[in-house]
């Protein structure tokens, strides 16, 4: 936890209830911390909200982030909150433009940790090309929250000719993913449990808007985009199969996964198919574009390990099947319980 | 706490971690509870977000609600979360259209209380003419949250010719309010402390978009709208005075307040000027429109007790002054501490 510059609020080292009271301490937090790092012409207006113009078709998505621990190998709750919502907007076929940012802080939360998270949010937003245009801060009494919860809501514009929806999933579509699965969930789980693996497994948290741009430069005829976060690859595929009424077959040996992640899952008794990813995207594309899209994805820094992992068919509508490593076929169900609480 | 119809999820009477896991229990919550009450063509899409068209200039505002207790005289956290964000969008001069809804639930939260809150959200949204178009649910372990926290983010369209901003506040502007102050904060505080007053004081929580419509039907030349929530009337006026560099003078005897609220404030040692309102709006309007706007406000069900409470001037820029009941003038400062934590 290296803080690159001094915390801009020096008179308090911890969050107090008054920082959420709407008075001068709230204003100090806004001016000295949030505007300092995140400020732009919208946010600086100090209005009840922000006013903007965005022509055409828009997409909106919201997510609250309650990940535990808030700092983990490869990121923290701040970049996760930016990437998560940016990627949800991308998966609507949109170019993310604006985010709102709402914090629920626990009384006693360390000011220097808040500052580190705000700086991370600023950096992640700049890298993803989005602006934070409106926000809110609440403080709850000690023991009634857990350090920090973050909500982001994102807005983006959908370019002409793009039409992404799970309902578009069609028999024949190839299913691609941009790299190794289960990194995020295993990174969180191992840092939560204090487990040490031979190499440290990092969260894959990343914004995928630029990668989506590369994909759309091949063809606008992409049917579905989906980031397999909570519930992992298996849950996302099940949702898409169910809402489109198609069948899906994936091949176990084609699914990219790091050896150490596979090993960690065995030790922890977890199935990597159900483990959250935070920098991965499933791409459903008509068969004829499969190779060209794969090539474009592999050429992108966020897609080097991309692979075609399966195909949509009209057998067994609503069901996801997997050809296992030993050649048999098994049904990949929706998870019912909870493998990993507070993973994002 | 009267639940008007049976809870639609019967196999669980409490929220479990698995209800936030992204698997089949999450889906059950979405389908049987959220879509049942809140469903519309956007939300039913089961997409990562929602896709919409809204032409022209837009406003966005976000708020998280952490009020304690979650049920209070006059409302609950559900309608508060709808009204609060609707009113922030209104105070940008916009007609609210869409809301996102993100829940952070504590493990063990009663399903029947969630259902009651979801029904209240549905009713409040229908009454305010807004649709909930995208959402998210997270569950945190017992003792790491407090029953339910709600984030809403609202989007609205700004009609041609309307330009609301605190920076527009100009010397000569009359300042109107649509009724009694401090009801919400006192209702929360007395129900939290278990105090009983002669008559039960109710929260004023209400959506103000229809009232704003009545005001704009008089003139589009409204300078500022502001809902004095956290920090109360005093904090809102200070923010506006500071961001516009004007002075503000209000008259204590013109500020509408219920006798029992005044009495409760005396007992609790609170200054009503700093107490949150959730159904009140400050309206800054050029002097020539003052009487007509007041008349329109009084004719509206949400504005019967409306009053002109003060005027903007160029004396003492950035400072709010109040003529007291006994004729002296005092400065009304920004609050620094915290009168009432978790009021909204």
XYZ file of C-alpha atoms in Angstrom, chain A residues 14-329:
316
model
C -9.972 8.458 10.012
C -13.449 8.900 8.589
C -15.948 10.288 11.115
C -19.731 10.354 10.903
C -19.493 14.090 10.218
C -17.729 13.370 6.894
C -21.105 12.101 5.681
C -23.220 14.843 7.246
C -23.518 17.248 4.330
C -21.706 20.016 6.209
C -18.221 21.475 6.073
C -16.400 18.176 6.685
C -18.306 16.583 3.802
C -17.307 19.535 1.664
C -13.674 19.197 2.687
C -13.680 15.572 1.579
C -15.229 16.578 -1.743
C -12.928 19.502 -2.410
C -9.604 18.287 -1.074
C -9.863 14.664 -2.070
C -12.499 13.862 -4.673
C -12.256 16.979 -6.848
C -8.471 17.021 -6.526
C -8.185 13.580 -8.075
C -11.395 13.164 -10.077
C -12.369 16.749 -10.937
C -13.657 17.739 -14.373
C -16.048 20.380 -15.702
C -19.093 18.296 -14.741
C -18.022 17.298 -11.238
C -16.684 20.760 -10.386
C -20.159 22.268 -10.861
C -21.121 21.250 -7.305
C -24.660 20.691 -8.496
C -27.112 18.076 -7.200
C -26.262 16.151 -10.338
C -24.573 16.578 -13.708
C -25.937 17.813 -17.009
C -24.671 16.316 -20.260
C -25.442 15.728 -23.909
C -25.050 12.315 -25.492
C -26.698 11.763 -28.850
C -28.195 8.497 -30.057
C -28.833 5.201 -28.361
C -27.466 4.943 -24.798
C -26.648 2.130 -22.392
C -26.717 2.295 -18.601
C -25.493 -0.200 -16.027
C -25.106 -0.124 -12.234
C -23.081 -2.204 -9.781
C -22.246 -2.028 -6.110
C -18.857 -3.339 -5.039
C -18.424 -4.967 -1.629
C -15.259 -6.999 -2.273
C -13.358 -8.300 0.743
C -10.446 -7.649 1.167
C -10.515 -4.179 -0.381
C -6.847 -4.453 -1.438
C -5.876 -7.643 -3.258
C -3.162 -8.847 -5.639
C -3.670 -7.007 -8.925
C -5.979 -4.221 -7.758
C -8.304 -2.794 -5.153
C -12.002 -2.017 -4.788
C -11.420 1.304 -6.605
C -10.272 0.051 -9.999
C -12.630 -2.910 -9.663
C -15.560 -0.455 -9.328
C -14.482 1.406 -12.472
C -13.683 -1.685 -14.549
C -16.787 -3.597 -13.480
C -19.233 -0.964 -14.637
C -17.211 0.040 -17.698
C -17.275 -3.616 -18.785
C -21.018 -3.937 -18.203
C -21.576 -0.902 -20.427
C -19.214 -2.405 -23.035
C -21.234 -5.633 -22.915
C -24.287 -3.597 -23.988
C -22.313 -2.738 -27.149
C -21.648 0.805 -25.943
C -18.645 3.087 -25.656
C -18.508 4.048 -21.958
C -18.461 7.821 -21.380
C -19.556 8.743 -17.858
C -19.677 7.190 -14.401
C -21.402 8.185 -11.197
C -19.598 7.272 -7.983
C -21.301 6.686 -4.625
C -19.354 5.703 -1.517
C -20.617 4.150 1.714
C -17.811 4.539 4.243
C -17.572 2.985 7.685
C -16.777 5.301 10.565
C -13.114 4.795 11.450
C -12.027 3.899 7.900
C -8.476 5.102 7.345
C -8.217 8.343 5.401
C -4.997 7.147 3.734
C -6.744 4.028 2.446
C -9.595 6.139 1.099
C -7.089 8.398 -0.637
C -5.307 5.419 -2.186
C -8.633 4.088 -3.474
C -9.681 7.493 -4.843
C -6.345 7.770 -6.676
C -6.845 4.286 -8.098
C -10.351 5.256 -9.247
C -8.927 8.356 -10.924
C -6.239 6.387 -12.730
C -8.629 3.624 -13.813
C -11.157 6.160 -15.109
C -8.509 8.066 -17.092
C -7.173 4.848 -18.601
C -10.671 3.736 -19.573
C -11.481 7.176 -21.020
C -14.480 7.783 -18.750
C -15.282 10.788 -16.575
C -16.832 10.659 -13.125
C -19.512 13.310 -13.356
C -21.570 13.042 -10.182
C -21.215 11.418 -6.780
C -22.351 10.864 -3.225
C -20.753 9.959 0.097
C -22.454 8.405 3.094
C -20.880 7.342 6.384
C -22.322 4.570 8.575
C -21.442 3.976 12.223
C -18.625 1.597 13.069
C -19.724 -2.032 12.816
C -22.605 -1.238 10.433
C -20.559 -1.405 7.232
C -17.179 -2.810 6.231
C -14.592 -0.121 5.445
C -15.920 0.921 2.035
C -18.650 -0.071 -0.389
C -18.700 1.585 -3.820
C -21.520 1.983 -6.330
C -20.768 3.037 -9.885
C -23.364 3.616 -12.570
C -22.106 3.978 -16.126
C -23.487 5.549 -19.275
C -22.236 4.956 -22.818
C -23.220 5.534 -26.403
C -24.051 2.708 -28.776
C -22.612 3.281 -32.251
C -24.894 2.921 -35.269
C -25.266 -0.651 -36.480
C -24.348 -2.339 -33.223
C -26.987 -4.520 -31.615
C -25.807 -6.626 -28.685
C -28.273 -8.710 -26.697
C -28.309 -12.177 -25.145
C -31.451 -12.775 -27.206
C -29.343 -12.517 -30.393
C -27.402 -15.661 -29.543
C -27.961 -17.996 -32.532
C -27.128 -21.585 -33.437
C -23.763 -21.666 -35.176
C -22.294 -18.717 -33.224
C -18.761 -19.318 -32.034
C -17.974 -18.441 -28.416
C -14.673 -16.731 -27.697
C -13.030 -15.579 -24.479
C -10.106 -13.175 -24.188
C -7.941 -15.218 -21.835
C -7.531 -17.265 -18.665
C -10.510 -17.789 -16.417
C -10.890 -17.593 -12.625
C -7.875 -15.354 -11.850
C -9.902 -12.723 -9.980
C -11.819 -15.078 -7.720
C -8.752 -17.139 -6.854
C -6.695 -13.983 -6.149
C -9.375 -12.713 -3.742
C -9.904 -16.076 -2.117
C -6.241 -16.773 -1.564
C -5.557 -13.316 -0.160
C -8.624 -13.615 2.088
C -7.555 -16.981 3.417
C -3.905 -15.983 3.657
C -2.946 -18.842 1.360
C 0.375 -18.691 -0.422
C 0.853 -20.316 -3.779
C 4.123 -20.740 -5.570
C 3.484 -17.723 -7.743
C 1.176 -14.994 -6.601
C -2.064 -15.126 -8.570
C -3.201 -11.649 -9.636
C -6.728 -10.432 -10.252
C -7.379 -9.853 -13.950
C -9.327 -6.630 -13.227
C -9.197 -4.458 -16.367
C -11.355 -2.265 -18.592
C -12.316 -3.963 -21.834
C -13.595 -1.052 -23.916
C -10.465 -0.874 -26.039
C -10.552 -4.623 -26.688
C -14.210 -4.298 -27.697
C -13.160 -1.583 -30.137
C -10.716 -4.036 -31.765
C -13.466 -6.643 -32.058
C -15.935 -4.217 -33.637
C -13.279 -3.131 -36.121
C -13.528 -6.681 -37.575
C -17.338 -6.704 -37.738
C -20.282 -4.938 -36.148
C -22.176 -8.198 -36.396
C -21.317 -9.345 -32.873
C -24.316 -11.073 -31.270
C -23.537 -11.127 -27.555
C -20.850 -9.737 -25.256
C -20.823 -10.756 -21.602
C -18.303 -10.344 -18.810
C -18.395 -13.510 -16.712
C -18.055 -11.919 -13.265
C -20.002 -13.267 -10.255
C -20.949 -16.882 -10.885
C -18.164 -17.185 -13.477
C -18.186 -18.585 -17.006
C -20.799 -21.237 -16.195
C -23.410 -18.787 -14.897
C -22.965 -16.362 -17.800
C -23.322 -19.130 -20.384
C -26.401 -20.482 -18.619
C -28.048 -17.060 -18.558
C -27.399 -16.578 -22.269
C -28.593 -20.080 -23.173
C -31.770 -19.577 -21.151
C -32.642 -16.113 -22.400
C -32.030 -17.039 -26.055
C -33.465 -20.564 -25.897
C -30.389 -22.048 -27.557
C -28.030 -24.814 -26.519
C -24.339 -24.215 -25.850
C -21.475 -26.667 -26.038
C -18.059 -25.763 -24.693
C -14.864 -27.786 -24.730
C -13.029 -28.125 -21.412
C -9.595 -28.408 -22.987
C -10.046 -25.195 -24.955
C -10.845 -23.047 -21.918
C -7.693 -21.097 -21.060
C -6.672 -21.353 -17.401
C -3.366 -20.874 -15.611
C -1.851 -24.019 -14.110
C -1.482 -22.330 -10.702
C -5.143 -21.236 -10.765
C -6.185 -24.778 -11.574
C -4.019 -26.022 -8.706
C -5.390 -23.424 -6.292
C -8.950 -24.402 -7.207
C -8.147 -28.036 -6.422
C -6.717 -27.095 -3.030
C -9.677 -24.817 -2.247
C -12.254 -27.278 -3.556
C -13.617 -24.812 -6.106
C -14.750 -25.276 -9.693
C -13.042 -22.624 -11.881
C -16.053 -22.540 -14.202
C -18.003 -20.775 -11.432
C -15.289 -18.370 -10.318
C -15.499 -14.642 -11.006
C -13.446 -12.888 -13.661
C -13.054 -9.101 -13.821
C -11.182 -8.585 -17.072
C -12.704 -11.233 -19.272
C -15.363 -11.072 -21.939
C -17.334 -13.727 -23.766
C -17.871 -12.904 -27.433
C -20.603 -14.609 -29.475
C -19.989 -14.164 -33.175
C -21.320 -15.762 -36.384
C -19.052 -18.659 -37.398
C -17.732 -16.902 -40.500
C -16.125 -14.144 -38.410
C -14.646 -16.477 -35.778
C -11.042 -16.613 -37.020
C -10.795 -12.907 -37.816
C -12.231 -11.899 -34.438
C -9.892 -14.337 -32.666
C -6.937 -12.823 -34.488
C -7.973 -9.275 -33.549
C -8.419 -10.298 -29.925
C -5.024 -12.038 -29.775
C -3.350 -8.921 -31.169
C -4.707 -6.839 -28.262
C -2.809 -6.616 -24.941
C -5.944 -7.753 -23.084
C -6.523 -10.714 -25.373
C -3.202 -12.542 -25.905
C -4.562 -15.823 -24.533
C -7.869 -15.584 -26.411
C -9.508 -18.810 -27.529
C -12.606 -20.185 -29.221
C -14.118 -22.244 -26.417
C -17.405 -23.453 -27.822
C -20.360 -23.062 -30.129
C -24.073 -22.414 -29.964
C -26.453 -25.074 -31.317
C -30.121 -25.952 -31.244
C -29.760 -29.166 -29.234
C -31.041 -29.024 -25.650
C -32.353 -25.424 -25.583
C -31.380 -23.497 -22.448
C -28.738 -26.055 -21.479
C -24.947 -25.672 -21.370
C -22.951 -28.825 -22.076
C -19.217 -29.383 -21.760
C -17.006 -31.895 -23.539
C -14.661 -32.903 -20.730
C -10.943 -33.599 -21.013
C -11.587 -37.327 -21.147
C -14.118 -36.995 -23.953
C -17.419 -37.387 -22.122
C -20.134 -34.718 -22.087
